[in-house]
N, CA, C and O atoms as a Tinker XYZ file with bonds, in Angstrom:
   464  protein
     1  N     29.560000  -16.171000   29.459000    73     2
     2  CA    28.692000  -17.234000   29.900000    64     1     3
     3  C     27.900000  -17.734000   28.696000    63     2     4     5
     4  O     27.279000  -17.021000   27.909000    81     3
     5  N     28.033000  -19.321000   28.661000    73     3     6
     6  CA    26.839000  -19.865000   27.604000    64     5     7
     7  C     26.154000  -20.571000   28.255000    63     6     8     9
     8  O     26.530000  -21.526000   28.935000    81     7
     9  N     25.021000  -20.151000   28.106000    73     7    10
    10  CA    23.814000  -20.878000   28.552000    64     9    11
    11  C     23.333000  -22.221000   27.773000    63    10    12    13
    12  O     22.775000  -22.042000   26.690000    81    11
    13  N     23.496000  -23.489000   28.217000    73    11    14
    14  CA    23.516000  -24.780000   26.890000    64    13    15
    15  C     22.657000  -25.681000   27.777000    63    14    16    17
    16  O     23.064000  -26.821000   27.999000    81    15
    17  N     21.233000  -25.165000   28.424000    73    15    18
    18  CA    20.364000  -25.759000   29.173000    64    17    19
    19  C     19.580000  -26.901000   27.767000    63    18    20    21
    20  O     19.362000  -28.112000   27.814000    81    19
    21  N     19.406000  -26.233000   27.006000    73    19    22
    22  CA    18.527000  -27.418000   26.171000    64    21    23
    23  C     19.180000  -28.478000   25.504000    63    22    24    25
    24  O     18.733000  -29.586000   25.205000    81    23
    25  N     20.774000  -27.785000   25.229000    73    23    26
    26  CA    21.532000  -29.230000   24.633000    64    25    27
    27  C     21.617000  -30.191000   25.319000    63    26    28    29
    28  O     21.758000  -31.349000   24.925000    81    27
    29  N     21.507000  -29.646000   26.907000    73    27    30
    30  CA    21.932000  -30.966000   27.570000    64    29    31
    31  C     20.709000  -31.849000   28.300000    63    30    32    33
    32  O     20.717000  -32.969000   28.812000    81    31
    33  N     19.731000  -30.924000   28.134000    73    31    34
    34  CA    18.203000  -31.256000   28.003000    64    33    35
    35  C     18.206000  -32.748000   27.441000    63    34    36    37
    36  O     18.405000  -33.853000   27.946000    81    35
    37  N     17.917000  -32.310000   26.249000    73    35    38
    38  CA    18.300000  -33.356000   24.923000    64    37    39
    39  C     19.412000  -34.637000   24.862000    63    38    40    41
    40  O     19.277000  -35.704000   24.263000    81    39
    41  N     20.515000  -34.190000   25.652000    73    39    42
    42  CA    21.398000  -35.421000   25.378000    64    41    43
    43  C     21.245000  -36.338000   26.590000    63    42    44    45
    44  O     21.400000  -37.540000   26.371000    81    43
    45  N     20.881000  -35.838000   28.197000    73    43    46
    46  CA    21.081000  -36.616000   29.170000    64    45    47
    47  C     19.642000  -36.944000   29.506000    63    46    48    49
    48  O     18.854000  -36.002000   29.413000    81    47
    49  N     19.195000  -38.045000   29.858000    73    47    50
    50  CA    18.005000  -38.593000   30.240000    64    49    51
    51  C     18.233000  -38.685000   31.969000    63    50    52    53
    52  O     17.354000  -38.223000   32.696000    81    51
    53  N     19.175000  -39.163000   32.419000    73    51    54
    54  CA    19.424000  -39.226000   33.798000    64    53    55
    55  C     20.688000  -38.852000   34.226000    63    54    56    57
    56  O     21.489000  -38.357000   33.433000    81    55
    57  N     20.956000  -39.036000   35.397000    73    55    58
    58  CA    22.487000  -38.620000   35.870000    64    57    59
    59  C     22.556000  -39.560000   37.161000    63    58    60    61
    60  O     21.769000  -39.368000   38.088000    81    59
    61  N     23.557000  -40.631000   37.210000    73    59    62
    62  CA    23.927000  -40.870000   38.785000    64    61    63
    63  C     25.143000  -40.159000   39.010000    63    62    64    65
    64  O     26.230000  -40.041000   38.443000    81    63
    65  N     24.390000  -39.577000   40.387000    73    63    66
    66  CA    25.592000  -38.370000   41.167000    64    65    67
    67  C     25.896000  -39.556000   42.047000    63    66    68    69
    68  O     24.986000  -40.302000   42.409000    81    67
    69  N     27.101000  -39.741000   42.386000    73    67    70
    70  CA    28.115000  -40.450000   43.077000    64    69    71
    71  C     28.640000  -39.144000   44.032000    63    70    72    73
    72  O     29.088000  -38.163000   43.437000    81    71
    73  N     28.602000  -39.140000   45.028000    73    71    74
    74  CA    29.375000  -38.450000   46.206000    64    73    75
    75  C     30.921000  -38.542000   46.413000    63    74    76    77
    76  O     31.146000  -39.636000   46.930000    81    75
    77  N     31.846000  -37.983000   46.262000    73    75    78
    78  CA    32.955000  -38.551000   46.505000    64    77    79
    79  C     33.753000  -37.625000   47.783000    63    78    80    81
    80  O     34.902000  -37.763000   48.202000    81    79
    81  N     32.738000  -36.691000   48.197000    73    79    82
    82  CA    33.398000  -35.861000   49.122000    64    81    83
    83  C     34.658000  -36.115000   49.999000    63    82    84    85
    84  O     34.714000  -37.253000   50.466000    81    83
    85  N     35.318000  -35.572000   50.202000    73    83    86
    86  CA    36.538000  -35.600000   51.094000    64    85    87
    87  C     36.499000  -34.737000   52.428000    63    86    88    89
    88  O     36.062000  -33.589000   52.345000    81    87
    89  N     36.833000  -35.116000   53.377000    73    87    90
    90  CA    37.107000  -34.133000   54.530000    64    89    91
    91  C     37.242000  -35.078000   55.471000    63    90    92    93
    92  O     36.872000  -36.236000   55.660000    81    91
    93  N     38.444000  -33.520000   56.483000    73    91    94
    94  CA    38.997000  -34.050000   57.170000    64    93    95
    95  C     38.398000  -33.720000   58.773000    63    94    96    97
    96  O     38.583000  -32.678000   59.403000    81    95
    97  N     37.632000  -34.932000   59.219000    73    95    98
    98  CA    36.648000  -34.959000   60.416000    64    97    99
    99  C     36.747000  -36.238000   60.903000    63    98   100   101
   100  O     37.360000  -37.223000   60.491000    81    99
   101  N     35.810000  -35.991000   62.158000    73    99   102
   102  CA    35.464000  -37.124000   62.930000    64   101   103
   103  C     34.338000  -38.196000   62.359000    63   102   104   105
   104  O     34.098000  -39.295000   62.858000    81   103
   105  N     33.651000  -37.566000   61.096000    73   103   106
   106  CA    33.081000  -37.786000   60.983000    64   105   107
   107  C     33.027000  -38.533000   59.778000    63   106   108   109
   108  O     34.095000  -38.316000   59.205000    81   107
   109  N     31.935000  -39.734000   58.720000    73   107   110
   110  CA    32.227000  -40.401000   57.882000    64   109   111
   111  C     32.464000  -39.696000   56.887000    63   110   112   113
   112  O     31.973000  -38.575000   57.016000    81   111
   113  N     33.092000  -39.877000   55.782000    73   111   114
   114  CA    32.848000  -38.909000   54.172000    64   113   115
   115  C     32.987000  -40.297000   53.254000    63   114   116   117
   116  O     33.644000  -41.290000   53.565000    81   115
   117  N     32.068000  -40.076000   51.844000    73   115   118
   118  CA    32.254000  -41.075000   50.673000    64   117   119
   119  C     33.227000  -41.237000   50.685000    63   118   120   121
   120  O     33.304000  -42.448000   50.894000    81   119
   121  N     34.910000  -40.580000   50.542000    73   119   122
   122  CA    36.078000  -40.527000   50.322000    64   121   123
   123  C     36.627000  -41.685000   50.876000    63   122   124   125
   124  O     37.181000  -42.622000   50.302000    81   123
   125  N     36.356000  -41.466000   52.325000    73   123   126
   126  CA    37.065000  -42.540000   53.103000    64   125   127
   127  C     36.161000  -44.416000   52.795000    63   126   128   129
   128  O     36.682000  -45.523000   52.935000    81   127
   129  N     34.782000  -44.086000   52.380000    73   127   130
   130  CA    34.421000  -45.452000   52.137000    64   129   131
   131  C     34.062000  -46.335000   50.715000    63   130   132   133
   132  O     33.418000  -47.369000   50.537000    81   131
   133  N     34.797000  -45.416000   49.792000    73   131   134
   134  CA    34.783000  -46.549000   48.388000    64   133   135
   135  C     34.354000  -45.716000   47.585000    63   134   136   137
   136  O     33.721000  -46.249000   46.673000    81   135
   137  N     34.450000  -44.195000   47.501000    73   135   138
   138  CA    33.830000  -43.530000   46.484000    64   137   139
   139  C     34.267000  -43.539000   45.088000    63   138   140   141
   140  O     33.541000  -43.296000   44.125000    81   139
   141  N     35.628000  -43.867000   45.048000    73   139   142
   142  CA    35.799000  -43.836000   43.712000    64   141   143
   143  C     35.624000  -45.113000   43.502000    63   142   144   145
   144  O     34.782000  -45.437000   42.664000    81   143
   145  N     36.439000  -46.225000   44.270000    73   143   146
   146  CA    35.527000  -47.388000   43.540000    64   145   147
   147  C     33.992000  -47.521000   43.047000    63   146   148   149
   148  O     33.509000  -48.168000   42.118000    81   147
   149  N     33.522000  -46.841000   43.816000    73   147   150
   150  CA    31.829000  -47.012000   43.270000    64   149   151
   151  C     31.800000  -45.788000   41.887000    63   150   152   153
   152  O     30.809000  -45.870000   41.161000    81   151
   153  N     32.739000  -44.811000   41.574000    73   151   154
   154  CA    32.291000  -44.228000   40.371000    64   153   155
   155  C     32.564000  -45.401000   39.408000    63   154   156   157
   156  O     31.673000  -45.949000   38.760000    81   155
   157  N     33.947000  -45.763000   39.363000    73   155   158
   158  CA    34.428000  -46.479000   38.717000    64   157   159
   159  C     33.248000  -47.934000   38.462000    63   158   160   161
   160  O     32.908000  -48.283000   37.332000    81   159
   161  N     32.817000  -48.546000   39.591000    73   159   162
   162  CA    31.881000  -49.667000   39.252000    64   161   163
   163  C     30.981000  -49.019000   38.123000    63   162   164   165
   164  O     30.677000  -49.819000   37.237000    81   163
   165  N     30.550000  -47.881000   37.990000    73   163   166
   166  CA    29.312000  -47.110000   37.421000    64   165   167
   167  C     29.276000  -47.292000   36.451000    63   166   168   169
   168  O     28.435000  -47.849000   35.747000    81   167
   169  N     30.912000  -46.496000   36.103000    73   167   170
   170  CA    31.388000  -46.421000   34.480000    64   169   171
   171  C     31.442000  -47.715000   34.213000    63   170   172   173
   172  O     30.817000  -48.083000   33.219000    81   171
   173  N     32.179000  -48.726000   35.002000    73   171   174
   174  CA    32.442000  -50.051000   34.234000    64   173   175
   175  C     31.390000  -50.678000   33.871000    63   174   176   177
   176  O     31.448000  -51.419000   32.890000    81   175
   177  N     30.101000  -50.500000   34.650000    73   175   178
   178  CA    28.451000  -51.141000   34.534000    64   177   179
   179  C     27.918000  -50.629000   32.978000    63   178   180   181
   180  O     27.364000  -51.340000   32.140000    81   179
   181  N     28.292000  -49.046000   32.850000    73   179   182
   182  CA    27.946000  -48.577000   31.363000    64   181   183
   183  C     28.627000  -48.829000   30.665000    63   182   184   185
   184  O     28.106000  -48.637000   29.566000    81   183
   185  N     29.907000  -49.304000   30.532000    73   183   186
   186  CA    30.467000  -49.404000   29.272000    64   185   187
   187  C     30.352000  -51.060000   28.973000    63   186   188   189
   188  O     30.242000  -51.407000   27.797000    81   187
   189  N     30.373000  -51.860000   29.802000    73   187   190
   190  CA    29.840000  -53.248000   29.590000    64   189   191
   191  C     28.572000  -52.967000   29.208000    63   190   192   193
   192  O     28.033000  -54.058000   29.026000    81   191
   193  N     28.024000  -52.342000   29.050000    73   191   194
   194  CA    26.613000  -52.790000   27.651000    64   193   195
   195  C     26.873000  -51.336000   26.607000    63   194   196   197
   196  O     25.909000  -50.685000   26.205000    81   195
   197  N     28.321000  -50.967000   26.259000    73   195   198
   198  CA    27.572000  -50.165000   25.425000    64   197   199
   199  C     27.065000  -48.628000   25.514000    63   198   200   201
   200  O     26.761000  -47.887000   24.579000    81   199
   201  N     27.062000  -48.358000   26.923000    73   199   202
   202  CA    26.221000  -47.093000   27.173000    64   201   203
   203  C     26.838000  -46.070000   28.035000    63   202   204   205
   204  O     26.136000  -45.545000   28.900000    81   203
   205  N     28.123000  -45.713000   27.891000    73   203   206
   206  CA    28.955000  -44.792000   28.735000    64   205   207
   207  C     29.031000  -43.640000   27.887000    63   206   208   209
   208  O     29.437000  -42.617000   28.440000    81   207
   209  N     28.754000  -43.573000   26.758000    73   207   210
   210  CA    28.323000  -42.026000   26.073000    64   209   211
   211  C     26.935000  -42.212000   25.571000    63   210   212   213
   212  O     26.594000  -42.267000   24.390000    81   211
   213  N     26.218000  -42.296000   26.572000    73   211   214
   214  CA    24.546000  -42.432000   26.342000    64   213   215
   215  C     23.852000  -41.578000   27.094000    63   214   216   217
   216  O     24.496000  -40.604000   27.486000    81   215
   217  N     23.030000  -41.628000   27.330000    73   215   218
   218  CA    21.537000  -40.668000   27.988000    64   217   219
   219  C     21.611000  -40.526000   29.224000    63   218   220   221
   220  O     20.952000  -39.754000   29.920000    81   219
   221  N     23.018000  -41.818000   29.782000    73   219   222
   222  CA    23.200000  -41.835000   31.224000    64   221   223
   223  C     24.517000  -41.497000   31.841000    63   222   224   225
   224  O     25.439000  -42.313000   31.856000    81   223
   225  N     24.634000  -40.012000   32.472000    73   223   226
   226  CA    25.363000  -39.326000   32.888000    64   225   227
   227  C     26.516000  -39.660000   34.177000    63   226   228   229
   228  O     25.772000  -39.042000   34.938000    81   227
   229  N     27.206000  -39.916000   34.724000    73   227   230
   230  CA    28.119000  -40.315000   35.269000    64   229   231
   231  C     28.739000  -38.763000   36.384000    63   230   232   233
   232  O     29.641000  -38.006000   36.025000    81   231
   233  N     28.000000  -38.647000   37.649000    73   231   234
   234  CA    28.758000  -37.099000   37.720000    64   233   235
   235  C     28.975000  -37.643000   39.200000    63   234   236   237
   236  O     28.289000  -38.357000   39.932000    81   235
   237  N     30.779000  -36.725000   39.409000    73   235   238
   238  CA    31.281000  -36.892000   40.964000    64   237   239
   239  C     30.276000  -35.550000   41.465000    63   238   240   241
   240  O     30.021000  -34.517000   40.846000    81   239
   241  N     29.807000  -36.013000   42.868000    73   239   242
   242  CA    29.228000  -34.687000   43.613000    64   241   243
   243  C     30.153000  -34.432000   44.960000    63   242   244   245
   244  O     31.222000  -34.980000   45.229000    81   243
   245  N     29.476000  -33.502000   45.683000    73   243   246
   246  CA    30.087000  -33.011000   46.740000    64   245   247
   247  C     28.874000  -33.918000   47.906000    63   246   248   249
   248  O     28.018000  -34.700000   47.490000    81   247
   249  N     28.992000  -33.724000   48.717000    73   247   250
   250  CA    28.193000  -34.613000   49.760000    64   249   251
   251  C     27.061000  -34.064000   49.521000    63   250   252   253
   252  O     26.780000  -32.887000   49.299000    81   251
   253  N     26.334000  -35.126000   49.587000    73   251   254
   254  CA    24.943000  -35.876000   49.358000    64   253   255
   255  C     23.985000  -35.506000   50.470000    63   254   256   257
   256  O     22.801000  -35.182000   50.388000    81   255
   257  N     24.659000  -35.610000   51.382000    73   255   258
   258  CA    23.806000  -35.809000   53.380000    64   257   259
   259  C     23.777000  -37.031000   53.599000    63   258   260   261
   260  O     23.240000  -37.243000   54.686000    81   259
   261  N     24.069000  -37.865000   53.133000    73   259   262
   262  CA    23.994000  -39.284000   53.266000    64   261   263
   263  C     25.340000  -40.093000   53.588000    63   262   264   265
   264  O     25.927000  -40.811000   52.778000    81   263
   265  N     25.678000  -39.879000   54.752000    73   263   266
   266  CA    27.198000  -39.941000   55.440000    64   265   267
   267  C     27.305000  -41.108000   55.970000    63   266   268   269
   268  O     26.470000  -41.261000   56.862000    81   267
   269  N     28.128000  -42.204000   55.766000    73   267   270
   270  CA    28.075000  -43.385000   56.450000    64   269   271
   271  C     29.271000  -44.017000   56.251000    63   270   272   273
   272  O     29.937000  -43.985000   55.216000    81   271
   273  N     29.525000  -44.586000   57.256000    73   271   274
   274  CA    30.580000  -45.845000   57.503000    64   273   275
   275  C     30.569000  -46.770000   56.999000    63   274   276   277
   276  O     31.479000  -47.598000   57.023000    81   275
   277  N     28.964000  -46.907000   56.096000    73   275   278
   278  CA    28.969000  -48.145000   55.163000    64   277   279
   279  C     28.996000  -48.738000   54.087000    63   278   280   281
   280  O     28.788000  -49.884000   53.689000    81   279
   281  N     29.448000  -47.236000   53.437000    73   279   282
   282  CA    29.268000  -47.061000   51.920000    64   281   283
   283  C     28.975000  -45.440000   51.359000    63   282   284   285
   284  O     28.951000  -44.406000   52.026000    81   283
   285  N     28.761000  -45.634000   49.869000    73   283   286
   286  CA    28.921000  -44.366000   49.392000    64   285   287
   287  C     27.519000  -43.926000   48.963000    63   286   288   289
   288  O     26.695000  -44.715000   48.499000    81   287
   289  N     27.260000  -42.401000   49.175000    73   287   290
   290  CA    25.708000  -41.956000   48.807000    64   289   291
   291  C     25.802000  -41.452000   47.389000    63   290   292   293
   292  O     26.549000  -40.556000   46.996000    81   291
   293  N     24.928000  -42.162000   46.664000    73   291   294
   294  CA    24.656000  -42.038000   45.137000    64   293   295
   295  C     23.005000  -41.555000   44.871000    63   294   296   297
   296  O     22.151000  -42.055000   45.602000    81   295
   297  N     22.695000  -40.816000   44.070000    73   295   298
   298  CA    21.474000  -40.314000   43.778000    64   297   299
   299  C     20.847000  -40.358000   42.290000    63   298   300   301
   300  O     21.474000  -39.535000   41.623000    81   299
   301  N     20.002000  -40.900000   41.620000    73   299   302
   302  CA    19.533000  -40.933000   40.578000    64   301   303
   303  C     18.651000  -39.849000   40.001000    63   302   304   305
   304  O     17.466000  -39.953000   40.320000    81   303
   305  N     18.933000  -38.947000   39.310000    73   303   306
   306  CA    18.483000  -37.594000   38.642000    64   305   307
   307  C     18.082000  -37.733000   37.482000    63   306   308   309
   308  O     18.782000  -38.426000   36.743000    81   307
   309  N     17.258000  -37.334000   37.123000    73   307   310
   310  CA    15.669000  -36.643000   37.762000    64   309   311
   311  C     14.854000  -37.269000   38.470000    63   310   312   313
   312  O     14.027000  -36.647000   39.138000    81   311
   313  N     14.912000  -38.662000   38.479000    73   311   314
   314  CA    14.053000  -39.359000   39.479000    64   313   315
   315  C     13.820000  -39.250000   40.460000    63   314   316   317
   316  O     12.688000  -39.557000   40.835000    81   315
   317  N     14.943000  -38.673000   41.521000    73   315   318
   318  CA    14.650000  -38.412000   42.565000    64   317   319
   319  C     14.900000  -40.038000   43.510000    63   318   320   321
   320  O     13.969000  -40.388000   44.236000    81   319
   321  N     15.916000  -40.757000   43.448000    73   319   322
   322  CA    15.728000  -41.878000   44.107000    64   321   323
   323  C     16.882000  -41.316000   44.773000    63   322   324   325
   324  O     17.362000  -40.188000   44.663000    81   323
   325  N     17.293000  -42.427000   45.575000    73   323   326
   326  CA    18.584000  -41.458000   47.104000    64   325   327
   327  C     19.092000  -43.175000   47.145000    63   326   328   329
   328  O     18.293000  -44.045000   46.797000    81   327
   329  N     20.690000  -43.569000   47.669000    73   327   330
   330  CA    20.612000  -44.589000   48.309000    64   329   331
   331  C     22.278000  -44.403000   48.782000    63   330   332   333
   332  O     23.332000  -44.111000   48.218000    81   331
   333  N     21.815000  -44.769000   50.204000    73   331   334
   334  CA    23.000000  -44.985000   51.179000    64   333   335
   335  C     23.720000  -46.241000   51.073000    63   334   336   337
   336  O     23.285000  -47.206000   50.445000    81   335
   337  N     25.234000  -46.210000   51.923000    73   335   338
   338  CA    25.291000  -47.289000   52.072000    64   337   339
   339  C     25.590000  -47.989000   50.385000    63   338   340   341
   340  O     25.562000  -49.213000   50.255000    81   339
   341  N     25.762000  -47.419000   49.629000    73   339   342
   342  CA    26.447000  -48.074000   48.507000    64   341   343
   343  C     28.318000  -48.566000   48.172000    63   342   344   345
   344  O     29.341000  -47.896000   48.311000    81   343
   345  N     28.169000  -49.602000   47.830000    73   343   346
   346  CA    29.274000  -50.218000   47.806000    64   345   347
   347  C     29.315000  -50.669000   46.179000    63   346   348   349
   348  O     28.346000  -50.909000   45.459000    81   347
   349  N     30.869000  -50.710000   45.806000    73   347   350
   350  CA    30.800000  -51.255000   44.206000    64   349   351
   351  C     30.165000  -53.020000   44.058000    63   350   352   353
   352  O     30.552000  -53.673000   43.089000    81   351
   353  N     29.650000  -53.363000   44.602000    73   351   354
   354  CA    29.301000  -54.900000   45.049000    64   353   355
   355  C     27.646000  -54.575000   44.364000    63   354   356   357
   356  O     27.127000  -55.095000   43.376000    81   355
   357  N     27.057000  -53.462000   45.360000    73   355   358
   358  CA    25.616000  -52.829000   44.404000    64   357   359
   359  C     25.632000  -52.516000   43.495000    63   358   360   361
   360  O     24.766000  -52.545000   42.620000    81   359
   361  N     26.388000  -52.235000   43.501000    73   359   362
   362  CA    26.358000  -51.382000   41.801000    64   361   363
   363  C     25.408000  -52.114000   40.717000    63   362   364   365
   364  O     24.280000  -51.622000   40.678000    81   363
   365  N     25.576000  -52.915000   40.054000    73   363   366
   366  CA    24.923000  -53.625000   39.226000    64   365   367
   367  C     23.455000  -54.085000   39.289000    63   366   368   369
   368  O     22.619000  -54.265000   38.403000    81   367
   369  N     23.407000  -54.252000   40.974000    73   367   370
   370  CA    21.819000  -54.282000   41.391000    64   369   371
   371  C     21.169000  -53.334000   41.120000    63   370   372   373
   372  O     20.114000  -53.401000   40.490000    81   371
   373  N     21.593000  -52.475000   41.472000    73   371   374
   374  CA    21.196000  -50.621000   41.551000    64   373   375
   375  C     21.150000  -50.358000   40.492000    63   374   376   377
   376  O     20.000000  -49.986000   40.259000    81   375
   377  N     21.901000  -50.308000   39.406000    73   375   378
   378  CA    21.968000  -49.760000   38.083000    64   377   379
   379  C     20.971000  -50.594000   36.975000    63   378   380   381
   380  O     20.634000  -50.126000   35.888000    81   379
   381  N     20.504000  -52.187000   37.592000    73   379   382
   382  CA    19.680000  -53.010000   36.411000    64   381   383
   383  C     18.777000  -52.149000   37.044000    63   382   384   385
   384  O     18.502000  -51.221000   36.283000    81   383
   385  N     18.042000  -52.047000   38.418000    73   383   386
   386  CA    16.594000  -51.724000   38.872000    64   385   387
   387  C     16.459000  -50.538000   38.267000    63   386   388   389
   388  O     15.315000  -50.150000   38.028000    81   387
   389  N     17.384000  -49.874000   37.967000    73   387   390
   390  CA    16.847000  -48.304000   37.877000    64   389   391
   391  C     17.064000  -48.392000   36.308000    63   390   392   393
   392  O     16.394000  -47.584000   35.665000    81   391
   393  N     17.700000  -49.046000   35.751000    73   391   394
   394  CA    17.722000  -48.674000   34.057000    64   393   395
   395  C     17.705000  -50.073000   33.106000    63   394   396   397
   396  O     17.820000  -49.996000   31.883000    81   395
   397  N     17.565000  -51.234000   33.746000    73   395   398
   398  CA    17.411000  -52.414000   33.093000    64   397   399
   399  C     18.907000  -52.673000   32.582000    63   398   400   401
   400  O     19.830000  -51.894000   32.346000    81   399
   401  N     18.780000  -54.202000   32.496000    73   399   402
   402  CA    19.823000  -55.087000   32.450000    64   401   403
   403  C     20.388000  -54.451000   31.132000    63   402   404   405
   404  O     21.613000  -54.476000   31.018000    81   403
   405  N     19.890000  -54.067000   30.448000    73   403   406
   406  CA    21.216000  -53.454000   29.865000    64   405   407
   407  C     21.070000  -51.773000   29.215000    63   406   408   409
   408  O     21.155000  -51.261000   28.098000    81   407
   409  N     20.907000  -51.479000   30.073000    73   407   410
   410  CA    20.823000  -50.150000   30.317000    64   409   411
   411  C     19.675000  -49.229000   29.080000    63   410   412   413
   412  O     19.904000  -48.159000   28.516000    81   411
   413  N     18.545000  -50.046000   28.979000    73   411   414
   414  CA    17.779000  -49.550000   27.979000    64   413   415
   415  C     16.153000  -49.086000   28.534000    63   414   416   417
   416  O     15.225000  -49.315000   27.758000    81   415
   417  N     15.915000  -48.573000   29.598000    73   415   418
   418  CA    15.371000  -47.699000   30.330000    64   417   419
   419  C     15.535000  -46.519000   31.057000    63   418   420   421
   420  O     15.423000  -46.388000   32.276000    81   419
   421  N     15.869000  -45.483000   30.041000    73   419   422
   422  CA    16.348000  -43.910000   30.774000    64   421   423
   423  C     15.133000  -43.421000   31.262000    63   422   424   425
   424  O     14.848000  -43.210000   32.441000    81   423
   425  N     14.316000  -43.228000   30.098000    73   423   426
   426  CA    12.770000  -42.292000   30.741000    64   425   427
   427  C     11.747000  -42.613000   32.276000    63   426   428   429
   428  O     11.168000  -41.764000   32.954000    81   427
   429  N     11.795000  -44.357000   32.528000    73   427   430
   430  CA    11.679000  -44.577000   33.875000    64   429   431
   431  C     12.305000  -45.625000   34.347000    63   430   432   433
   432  O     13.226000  -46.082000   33.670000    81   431
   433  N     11.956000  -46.258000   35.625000    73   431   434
   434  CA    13.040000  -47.103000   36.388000    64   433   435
   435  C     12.334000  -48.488000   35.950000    63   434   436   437
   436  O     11.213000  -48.893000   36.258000    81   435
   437  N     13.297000  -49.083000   35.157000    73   435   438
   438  CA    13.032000  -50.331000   34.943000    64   437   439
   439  C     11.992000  -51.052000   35.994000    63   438   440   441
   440  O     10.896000  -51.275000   35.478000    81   439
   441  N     12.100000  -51.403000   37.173000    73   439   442
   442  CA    11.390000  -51.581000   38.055000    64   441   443
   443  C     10.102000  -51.244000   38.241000    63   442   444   445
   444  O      9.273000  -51.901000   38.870000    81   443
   445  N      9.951000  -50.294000   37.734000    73   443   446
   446  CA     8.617000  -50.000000   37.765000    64   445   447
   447  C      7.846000  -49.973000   36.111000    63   446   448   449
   448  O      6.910000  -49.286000   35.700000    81   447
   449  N      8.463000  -50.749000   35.600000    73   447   450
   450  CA     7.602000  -51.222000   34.152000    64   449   451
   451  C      8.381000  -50.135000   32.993000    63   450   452   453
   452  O      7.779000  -49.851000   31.958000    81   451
   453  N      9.578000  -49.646000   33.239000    73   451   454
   454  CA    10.559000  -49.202000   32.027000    64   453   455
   455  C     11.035000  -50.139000   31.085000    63   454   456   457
   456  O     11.162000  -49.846000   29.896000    81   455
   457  N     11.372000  -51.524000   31.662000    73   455   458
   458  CA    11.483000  -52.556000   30.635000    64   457   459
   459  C     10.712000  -53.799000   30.645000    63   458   460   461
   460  O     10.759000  -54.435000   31.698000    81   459
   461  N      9.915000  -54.339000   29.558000    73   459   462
   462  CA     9.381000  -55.542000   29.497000    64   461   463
   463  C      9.441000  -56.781000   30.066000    63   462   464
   464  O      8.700000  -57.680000   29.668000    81   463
């Protein structure tokens, strides 16, 4: 076991966890409603400015709790923001508010005075 808590301290400022869970139920899963399209919107949002090996982390998760028929549950880390109901159509909304139009607000959410 290596313990590499501070390297990654240091390199990642945030992480959007994308849900992509799969299963086989009655019930909704990311899988069945656009999950990989919405990773994929993510990556394509960071690498159009530049920033897909940057401070902002890109990770598939396992379910979220955020189960819906209407989209995929994505979570912004460390911040602590949650949002249902995501579709690759948000993506770009979601990703300026939380890190600015071009992705140059990691430490807080653009929206709330991360970018000028």
């Amino acid at each position: 076991m290596n313990r590499r808590t501070e390297q990654q301290r240091d390199r990642i400022g945030a992480q959007v966890l994308v849900c992509t869970n799969d299963r086989d139920s009655e019930y909704a899963c990311c899988a069945d409603v656009g999950a990989d399209e919405v990773v994929a919107a993510v990556e394509s949002w960071l690498r159009d400015r530049n920033a897909f090996w940057s401070p902002i982390a890109v990770t598939e998760t396992a379910c979220l709790g955020l189960c819906s028929e209407d989209g995929t549950a994505v979570a912004i880390q460390p911040r602590d923001e949650w949002y249902a109901d995501v579709t690759p159509a948000d993506i770009p909304d979601l990703l300026e508010r939380e890190f600015g139009p071009e992705a140059e607000s990691i430490d807080e959410r653009a929206v709330d005075g991360g970018v000028p």
